[in-house]
Short mmCIF file of N, CA and C in Angstrom, two decimals:
data_model
loop_
_atom_site.label_atom_id
_atom_site.label_comp_id
_atom_site.label_asym_id
_atom_site.label_seq_id
_atom_site.Cartn_x
_atom_site.Cartn_y
_atom_site.Cartn_z
N UNK A 1 0.84 -1.17 0.00
CA UNK A 1 0.00 0.00 0.00
C UNK A 1 0.89 1.24 0.00
N UNK A 2 0.60 2.18 -0.91
CA UNK A 2 1.32 3.43 -0.94
C UNK A 2 0.36 4.57 -1.20
N UNK A 3 0.84 5.78 -0.95
CA UNK A 3 0.01 6.97 -1.15
C UNK A 3 0.89 8.09 -1.66
N UNK A 4 0.28 9.00 -2.39
CA UNK A 4 0.95 10.24 -2.78
C UNK A 4 0.31 11.33 -1.94
N UNK A 5 1.14 11.97 -1.13
CA UNK A 5 0.65 12.93 -0.15
C UNK A 5 1.42 14.25 -0.30
N UNK A 6 0.75 15.35 -0.02
CA UNK A 6 1.41 16.65 -0.07
C UNK A 6 1.86 17.03 1.34
N UNK A 7 3.17 17.23 1.48
CA UNK A 7 3.77 17.58 2.77
C UNK A 7 4.59 18.85 2.57
N UNK A 8 4.26 19.89 3.29
CA UNK A 8 5.00 21.16 3.25
C UNK A 8 5.16 21.69 1.83
N UNK A 9 4.11 21.58 1.03
CA UNK A 9 4.12 22.14 -0.31
C UNK A 9 4.73 21.25 -1.38
N UNK A 10 5.19 20.05 -1.03
CA UNK A 10 5.77 19.13 -2.00
C UNK A 10 5.04 17.80 -1.93
N UNK A 11 5.03 17.08 -3.06
CA UNK A 11 4.35 15.79 -3.12
C UNK A 11 5.36 14.66 -2.97
N UNK A 12 4.99 13.68 -2.15
CA UNK A 12 5.86 12.53 -1.89
C UNK A 12 5.08 11.24 -2.06
N UNK A 13 5.74 10.21 -2.59
CA UNK A 13 5.17 8.86 -2.64
C UNK A 13 5.67 8.15 -1.39
N UNK A 14 4.74 7.78 -0.51
CA UNK A 14 5.12 7.22 0.77
C UNK A 14 4.45 5.87 0.98
N UNK A 15 5.08 5.04 1.80
CA UNK A 15 4.52 3.77 2.23
C UNK A 15 4.92 3.56 3.69
N UNK A 16 4.39 2.52 4.30
CA UNK A 16 4.64 2.29 5.73
C UNK A 16 6.13 2.04 5.97
N UNK A 17 6.64 2.58 7.08
CA UNK A 17 8.03 2.43 7.54
C UNK A 17 9.05 3.09 6.61
N UNK A 18 8.65 4.04 5.79
CA UNK A 18 9.56 4.75 4.90
C UNK A 18 10.05 6.03 5.59
N UNK A 19 11.37 6.30 5.50
CA UNK A 19 11.93 7.52 6.06
C UNK A 19 12.04 8.55 4.94
N UNK A 20 11.54 9.76 5.22
CA UNK A 20 11.48 10.81 4.21
C UNK A 20 12.06 12.10 4.79
N UNK A 21 12.83 12.82 3.96
CA UNK A 21 13.31 14.15 4.33
C UNK A 21 12.38 15.17 3.68
N UNK A 22 11.77 16.04 4.50
CA UNK A 22 10.85 17.06 4.01
C UNK A 22 11.35 18.42 4.48
N UNK A 23 10.78 19.49 3.90
CA UNK A 23 11.12 20.83 4.37
C UNK A 23 10.76 20.95 5.84
N UNK A 24 11.47 21.80 6.55
CA UNK A 24 11.36 21.91 8.01
C UNK A 24 9.92 22.05 8.48
N UNK A 25 9.53 21.17 9.40
CA UNK A 25 8.21 21.23 10.03
C UNK A 25 8.36 21.88 11.41
N UNK A 26 7.28 22.44 11.91
CA UNK A 26 7.33 23.13 13.21
C UNK A 26 7.19 22.17 14.39
N UNK A 27 6.84 20.92 14.14
CA UNK A 27 6.65 19.94 15.22
C UNK A 27 7.98 19.60 15.88
N UNK A 28 7.91 19.22 17.17
CA UNK A 28 9.11 18.85 17.91
C UNK A 28 9.53 17.42 17.57
N UNK A 29 10.81 17.12 17.84
CA UNK A 29 11.33 15.77 17.60
C UNK A 29 10.61 14.78 18.51
N UNK A 30 10.21 13.63 17.94
CA UNK A 30 9.51 12.61 18.69
C UNK A 30 8.00 12.75 18.66
N UNK A 31 7.49 13.87 18.16
CA UNK A 31 6.04 14.06 18.12
C UNK A 31 5.44 13.42 16.87
N UNK A 32 4.16 13.14 16.95
CA UNK A 32 3.46 12.54 15.82
C UNK A 32 2.75 13.64 15.04
N UNK A 33 2.67 13.45 13.71
CA UNK A 33 2.03 14.43 12.84
C UNK A 33 1.17 13.68 11.83
N UNK A 34 0.07 14.30 11.43
CA UNK A 34 -0.85 13.69 10.48
C UNK A 34 -1.00 14.60 9.27
N UNK A 35 -0.95 14.01 8.07
CA UNK A 35 -1.12 14.76 6.83
C UNK A 35 -2.42 14.32 6.18
N UNK A 36 -3.33 15.29 5.97
CA UNK A 36 -4.66 14.98 5.45
C UNK A 36 -4.77 15.17 3.94
N UNK A 37 -3.82 15.80 3.30
CA UNK A 37 -3.91 16.07 1.87
C UNK A 37 -3.33 14.89 1.08
N UNK A 38 -4.10 13.80 1.02
CA UNK A 38 -3.71 12.59 0.28
C UNK A 38 -4.30 12.71 -1.12
N UNK A 39 -3.43 12.70 -2.13
CA UNK A 39 -3.86 12.91 -3.51
C UNK A 39 -4.20 11.61 -4.23
N UNK A 40 -3.49 10.52 -3.91
CA UNK A 40 -3.71 9.22 -4.53
C UNK A 40 -3.43 8.14 -3.51
N UNK A 41 -4.20 7.06 -3.61
CA UNK A 41 -4.05 5.95 -2.67
C UNK A 41 -4.10 4.66 -3.46
N UNK A 42 -3.12 3.76 -3.27
CA UNK A 42 -3.10 2.47 -3.94
C UNK A 42 -3.06 1.37 -2.89
N UNK A 43 -4.12 0.56 -2.86
CA UNK A 43 -4.23 -0.54 -1.91
C UNK A 43 -4.24 -1.85 -2.69
N UNK A 44 -3.04 -2.37 -3.01
CA UNK A 44 -2.88 -3.62 -3.75
C UNK A 44 -3.66 -3.62 -5.07
N UNK A 45 -3.47 -2.57 -5.87
CA UNK A 45 -4.12 -2.48 -7.17
C UNK A 45 -5.43 -1.73 -7.17
N UNK A 46 -6.01 -1.48 -6.02
CA UNK A 46 -7.24 -0.71 -5.91
C UNK A 46 -6.85 0.76 -5.75
N UNK A 47 -6.91 1.53 -6.85
CA UNK A 47 -6.43 2.91 -6.87
C UNK A 47 -7.59 3.85 -6.59
N UNK A 48 -7.34 4.80 -5.68
CA UNK A 48 -8.31 5.84 -5.36
C UNK A 48 -7.68 7.18 -5.67
N UNK A 49 -8.36 7.96 -6.51
CA UNK A 49 -7.88 9.28 -6.88
C UNK A 49 -8.66 10.34 -6.13
N UNK A 50 -8.00 11.40 -5.76
CA UNK A 50 -8.67 12.51 -5.11
C UNK A 50 -8.95 13.62 -6.11
N UNK A 51 -9.93 14.42 -5.79
CA UNK A 51 -10.25 15.54 -6.67
C UNK A 51 -10.43 16.80 -5.84
N UNK A 52 -9.44 17.49 -5.38
CA UNK A 52 -8.01 17.24 -5.50
C UNK A 52 -7.47 16.31 -4.41
N UNK A 53 -8.14 16.17 -3.28
CA UNK A 53 -7.65 15.29 -2.21
C UNK A 53 -8.75 14.30 -1.84
N UNK A 54 -8.34 13.17 -1.28
CA UNK A 54 -9.28 12.13 -0.85
C UNK A 54 -9.80 12.50 0.53
N UNK A 55 -11.12 12.60 0.65
CA UNK A 55 -11.72 12.96 1.93
C UNK A 55 -11.64 11.77 2.89
N UNK A 56 -11.21 12.03 4.11
CA UNK A 56 -11.15 11.00 5.13
C UNK A 56 -9.85 10.21 5.14
N UNK A 57 -9.01 10.35 4.14
CA UNK A 57 -7.74 9.62 4.10
C UNK A 57 -6.66 10.47 4.77
N UNK A 58 -5.73 9.81 5.45
CA UNK A 58 -4.64 10.54 6.09
C UNK A 58 -3.40 9.66 6.19
N UNK A 59 -2.27 10.30 6.39
CA UNK A 59 -1.00 9.61 6.56
C UNK A 59 -0.44 10.02 7.92
N UNK A 60 -0.13 9.04 8.75
CA UNK A 60 0.41 9.29 10.09
C UNK A 60 1.93 9.14 10.04
N UNK A 61 2.65 10.08 10.67
CA UNK A 61 4.11 10.05 10.67
C UNK A 61 4.64 10.49 12.02
N UNK A 62 5.92 10.19 12.25
CA UNK A 62 6.59 10.59 13.48
C UNK A 62 7.85 11.37 13.10
N UNK A 63 8.07 12.50 13.75
CA UNK A 63 9.24 13.34 13.48
C UNK A 63 10.44 12.71 14.18
N UNK A 64 11.47 12.36 13.40
CA UNK A 64 12.67 11.76 13.96
C UNK A 64 13.68 12.81 14.38
N UNK A 65 14.03 13.73 13.45
CA UNK A 65 15.02 14.75 13.79
C UNK A 65 14.93 15.93 12.83
N UNK A 66 15.47 17.06 13.30
CA UNK A 66 15.62 18.25 12.46
C UNK A 66 17.09 18.36 12.11
N UNK A 67 17.40 18.65 10.87
CA UNK A 67 18.78 18.73 10.43
C UNK A 67 18.92 19.70 9.27
N UNK A 68 20.15 19.87 8.81
CA UNK A 68 20.43 20.72 7.66
C UNK A 68 20.93 19.83 6.53
N UNK A 69 20.53 20.15 5.30
CA UNK A 69 20.93 19.37 4.14
C UNK A 69 22.36 19.67 3.71
N UNK A 70 22.77 19.05 2.63
CA UNK A 70 24.11 19.28 2.09
C UNK A 70 24.24 20.71 1.57
N UNK A 71 25.45 21.22 1.58
CA UNK A 71 25.70 22.59 1.13
C UNK A 71 25.64 22.64 -0.40
N UNK A 72 24.92 23.64 -0.89
CA UNK A 72 24.82 23.88 -2.31
C UNK A 72 25.56 25.18 -2.60
N UNK A 73 26.53 25.14 -3.52
CA UNK A 73 27.31 26.31 -3.87
C UNK A 73 26.66 27.01 -5.07
N UNK A 74 26.43 28.30 -4.93
CA UNK A 74 25.90 29.12 -6.02
C UNK A 74 27.03 30.03 -6.47
N UNK A 75 27.50 29.86 -7.71
CA UNK A 75 28.62 30.64 -8.23
C UNK A 75 28.17 31.40 -9.47
N UNK A 76 28.29 32.71 -9.42
CA UNK A 76 27.92 33.56 -10.55
C UNK A 76 29.17 34.22 -11.10
N UNK A 77 29.25 34.29 -12.44
CA UNK A 77 30.42 34.88 -13.07
C UNK A 77 30.02 35.48 -14.40
N UNK A 78 30.62 36.65 -14.70
CA UNK A 78 30.47 37.24 -16.03
C UNK A 78 31.87 37.34 -16.62
N UNK A 79 32.07 36.68 -17.72
CA UNK A 79 33.42 36.62 -18.27
C UNK A 79 33.88 37.99 -18.77
N UNK A 80 35.16 38.20 -18.64
CA UNK A 80 35.85 39.42 -19.06
C UNK A 80 35.38 40.68 -18.35
N UNK A 81 34.65 40.56 -17.28
CA UNK A 81 34.16 41.73 -16.54
C UNK A 81 34.71 41.80 -15.13
N UNK A 82 35.36 40.75 -14.68
CA UNK A 82 35.89 40.74 -13.32
C UNK A 82 34.82 40.54 -12.26
N UNK A 83 33.68 39.97 -12.66
CA UNK A 83 32.57 39.80 -11.72
C UNK A 83 32.49 38.33 -11.31
N UNK A 84 32.65 38.07 -10.01
CA UNK A 84 32.50 36.72 -9.47
C UNK A 84 31.80 36.82 -8.12
N UNK A 85 30.79 36.00 -7.93
CA UNK A 85 30.10 35.93 -6.63
C UNK A 85 29.96 34.46 -6.26
N UNK A 86 30.34 34.15 -5.03
CA UNK A 86 30.23 32.77 -4.53
C UNK A 86 29.34 32.82 -3.30
N UNK A 87 28.32 31.97 -3.30
CA UNK A 87 27.37 31.95 -2.19
C UNK A 87 27.04 30.49 -1.88
N UNK A 88 26.75 30.19 -0.64
CA UNK A 88 26.39 28.83 -0.25
C UNK A 88 25.04 28.81 0.45
N UNK A 89 24.42 27.64 0.45
CA UNK A 89 23.10 27.51 1.07
C UNK A 89 22.94 26.09 1.61
N UNK A 90 22.39 25.98 2.82
CA UNK A 90 22.04 24.67 3.39
C UNK A 90 20.58 24.72 3.78
N UNK A 91 19.79 23.80 3.20
CA UNK A 91 18.35 23.76 3.43
C UNK A 91 18.05 23.13 4.79
N UNK A 92 17.09 23.70 5.51
CA UNK A 92 16.64 23.12 6.78
C UNK A 92 15.65 22.00 6.47
N UNK A 93 15.90 20.82 7.00
CA UNK A 93 15.08 19.65 6.71
C UNK A 93 14.58 19.00 7.99
N UNK A 94 13.54 18.17 7.84
CA UNK A 94 13.02 17.34 8.92
C UNK A 94 12.94 15.91 8.41
N UNK A 95 13.47 14.97 9.19
CA UNK A 95 13.35 13.56 8.82
C UNK A 95 12.15 12.98 9.54
N UNK A 96 11.25 12.36 8.76
CA UNK A 96 10.06 11.73 9.34
C UNK A 96 10.02 10.28 8.91
N UNK A 97 9.33 9.46 9.70
CA UNK A 97 9.10 8.06 9.33
C UNK A 97 7.58 7.87 9.27
N UNK A 98 7.12 7.23 8.19
CA UNK A 98 5.70 7.01 7.98
C UNK A 98 5.27 5.82 8.82
N UNK A 99 4.32 6.04 9.72
CA UNK A 99 3.84 4.97 10.60
C UNK A 99 2.63 4.25 10.06
N UNK A 100 1.82 4.91 9.26
CA UNK A 100 0.64 4.24 8.73
C UNK A 100 -0.13 5.12 7.77
N UNK A 101 -0.92 4.45 6.92
CA UNK A 101 -1.76 5.14 5.95
C UNK A 101 -3.20 4.72 6.22
N UNK A 102 -4.06 5.69 6.46
CA UNK A 102 -5.47 5.42 6.73
C UNK A 102 -6.27 5.76 5.49
N UNK A 103 -7.02 4.77 4.99
CA UNK A 103 -7.83 4.97 3.78
C UNK A 103 -9.30 5.00 4.16
N UNK A 104 -9.97 6.07 3.80
CA UNK A 104 -11.41 6.17 3.99
C UNK A 104 -11.94 7.11 2.93
N UNK A 105 -12.40 6.56 1.81
CA UNK A 105 -12.88 7.40 0.72
C UNK A 105 -13.48 6.54 -0.36
N UNK A 106 -13.88 7.17 -1.45
CA UNK A 106 -14.49 6.47 -2.58
C UNK A 106 -13.44 5.74 -3.41
N UNK A 107 -13.90 5.07 -4.45
CA UNK A 107 -13.00 4.35 -5.34
C UNK A 107 -12.70 5.20 -6.56
N UNK A 108 -11.82 4.70 -7.42
CA UNK A 108 -11.44 5.41 -8.63
C UNK A 108 -12.65 5.58 -9.55
N UNK A 109 -13.48 4.55 -9.64
CA UNK A 109 -14.66 4.61 -10.50
C UNK A 109 -15.62 5.69 -10.03
N UNK A 110 -15.81 5.81 -8.72
CA UNK A 110 -16.72 6.82 -8.17
C UNK A 110 -16.20 8.22 -8.45
N UNK A 111 -14.90 8.42 -8.31
CA UNK A 111 -14.31 9.73 -8.58
C UNK A 111 -14.42 10.08 -10.06
N UNK A 112 -14.20 9.08 -10.92
CA UNK A 112 -14.31 9.31 -12.36
C UNK A 112 -15.75 9.63 -12.74
N UNK A 113 -16.71 8.95 -12.11
CA UNK A 113 -18.11 9.19 -12.40
C UNK A 113 -18.50 10.61 -12.00
N UNK A 114 -18.01 11.08 -10.85
CA UNK A 114 -18.29 12.45 -10.40
C UNK A 114 -17.73 13.46 -11.40
N UNK A 115 -16.53 13.17 -11.92
CA UNK A 115 -15.90 14.09 -12.87
C UNK A 115 -16.70 14.14 -14.17
N UNK A 116 -17.22 12.99 -14.64
CA UNK A 116 -18.00 12.95 -15.88
C UNK A 116 -19.31 13.71 -15.69
N UNK A 117 -19.96 13.53 -14.56
CA UNK A 117 -21.22 14.23 -14.30
C UNK A 117 -20.99 15.74 -14.25
N UNK A 118 -19.92 16.18 -13.61
CA UNK A 118 -19.61 17.60 -13.54
C UNK A 118 -19.29 18.15 -14.93
N UNK A 119 -18.59 17.36 -15.74
CA UNK A 119 -18.23 17.79 -17.09
C UNK A 119 -19.48 17.92 -17.97
N UNK A 120 -20.40 16.97 -17.85
CA UNK A 120 -21.63 17.02 -18.62
C UNK A 120 -22.46 18.24 -18.24
N UNK A 121 -22.52 18.54 -16.97
CA UNK A 121 -23.29 19.71 -16.51
C UNK A 121 -22.69 21.00 -17.06
N UNK A 122 -21.37 21.06 -17.13
CA UNK A 122 -20.71 22.27 -17.63
C UNK A 122 -20.93 22.43 -19.14
N UNK A 123 -20.92 21.33 -19.89
CA UNK A 123 -21.08 21.43 -21.34
C UNK A 123 -22.52 21.75 -21.73
N UNK A 124 -23.49 21.34 -20.93
CA UNK A 124 -24.89 21.64 -21.23
C UNK A 124 -25.15 23.13 -21.18
N UNK A 125 -24.51 23.83 -20.26
CA UNK A 125 -24.72 25.26 -20.12
C UNK A 125 -24.09 26.04 -21.27
N UNK A 126 -22.98 25.54 -21.81
CA UNK A 126 -22.22 26.27 -22.80
C UNK A 126 -22.77 26.08 -24.22
N UNK A 127 -23.22 24.90 -24.56
CA UNK A 127 -23.65 24.58 -25.92
C UNK A 127 -24.87 25.41 -26.33
N UNK A 128 -24.83 25.90 -27.57
CA UNK A 128 -25.95 26.65 -28.13
C UNK A 128 -26.66 25.76 -29.14
N UNK A 129 -27.94 26.02 -29.42
CA UNK A 129 -28.65 25.19 -30.40
C UNK A 129 -28.05 25.37 -31.79
N UNK A 130 -28.00 24.26 -32.55
CA UNK A 130 -27.43 24.29 -33.89
C UNK A 130 -28.48 24.78 -34.88
N UNK A 131 -28.04 25.56 -35.84
CA UNK A 131 -28.94 26.11 -36.85
C UNK A 131 -28.68 25.37 -38.16
N UNK A 132 -29.76 24.95 -38.83
CA UNK A 132 -29.62 24.26 -40.11
C UNK A 132 -29.29 25.27 -41.19
N UNK A 133 -28.51 24.84 -42.18
CA UNK A 133 -28.13 25.71 -43.28
C UNK A 133 -29.34 25.90 -44.21
N UNK A 134 -29.47 27.07 -44.73
CA UNK A 134 -30.59 27.38 -45.62
C UNK A 134 -30.32 26.78 -47.00
N UNK A 135 -31.38 26.40 -47.71
CA UNK A 135 -31.26 25.80 -49.02
C UNK A 135 -31.17 26.86 -50.12
N UNK A 136 -31.37 28.11 -49.83
CA UNK A 136 -31.38 29.18 -50.82
C UNK A 136 -30.04 29.35 -51.52
N UNK A 137 -28.91 29.30 -50.89
CA UNK A 137 -27.65 29.49 -51.61
C UNK A 137 -27.41 28.44 -52.68
N UNK A 138 -27.86 27.20 -52.48
CA UNK A 138 -27.68 26.17 -53.49
C UNK A 138 -28.48 26.53 -54.74
N UNK A 139 -29.65 27.06 -54.57
CA UNK A 139 -30.49 27.43 -55.70
C UNK A 139 -29.83 28.53 -56.52
N UNK A 140 -29.16 29.46 -55.90
CA UNK A 140 -28.48 30.54 -56.61
C UNK A 140 -27.35 30.00 -57.45
N UNK A 141 -26.58 29.03 -56.88
CA UNK A 141 -25.46 28.46 -57.62
C UNK A 141 -25.95 27.75 -58.87
N UNK A 142 -27.05 27.01 -58.76
CA UNK A 142 -27.57 26.29 -59.89
C UNK A 142 -28.10 27.25 -60.94
N UNK A 143 -28.67 28.36 -60.53
CA UNK A 143 -29.20 29.34 -61.46
C UNK A 143 -28.08 30.02 -62.22
N UNK A 144 -26.95 30.26 -61.60
CA UNK A 144 -25.83 30.94 -62.25
C UNK A 144 -25.13 30.03 -63.24
N UNK A 145 -25.20 28.71 -63.06
CA UNK A 145 -24.55 27.78 -63.98
C UNK A 145 -25.27 27.74 -65.32
N UNK A 146 -26.59 27.97 -65.37
CA UNK A 146 -27.37 27.86 -66.60
C UNK A 146 -27.27 29.03 -67.45
#
């Protein structure tokens, strides 16, 4: 079983007992956190899609530690101008471990059916009645040929 969940503005594919590095969370080390924005859920081939998120589904995780990522060097240079700038950056990260995925929502077929019904309702409002072409222009063409 796996899920695609949005954590701190980024989407992650997670499963049980998986360790993930995410952007810094405000929770303390050792605390439990729950993510409710589950976008997709796969339970042994039974796929559930959210529109945009699955209602009632959540991912439970535990904060292991807060740390800093590897240093990224930003180097800017303009040739023949004597311009060089060197800058470094270390991203603040949080390591979490996924403890469980709770599924409570509709199936893929139900979500697809809702989307089709909504699409049909939208197209009914937009479509205008079709007008049949008049037969008069054909008569003029035939008259000009003779």
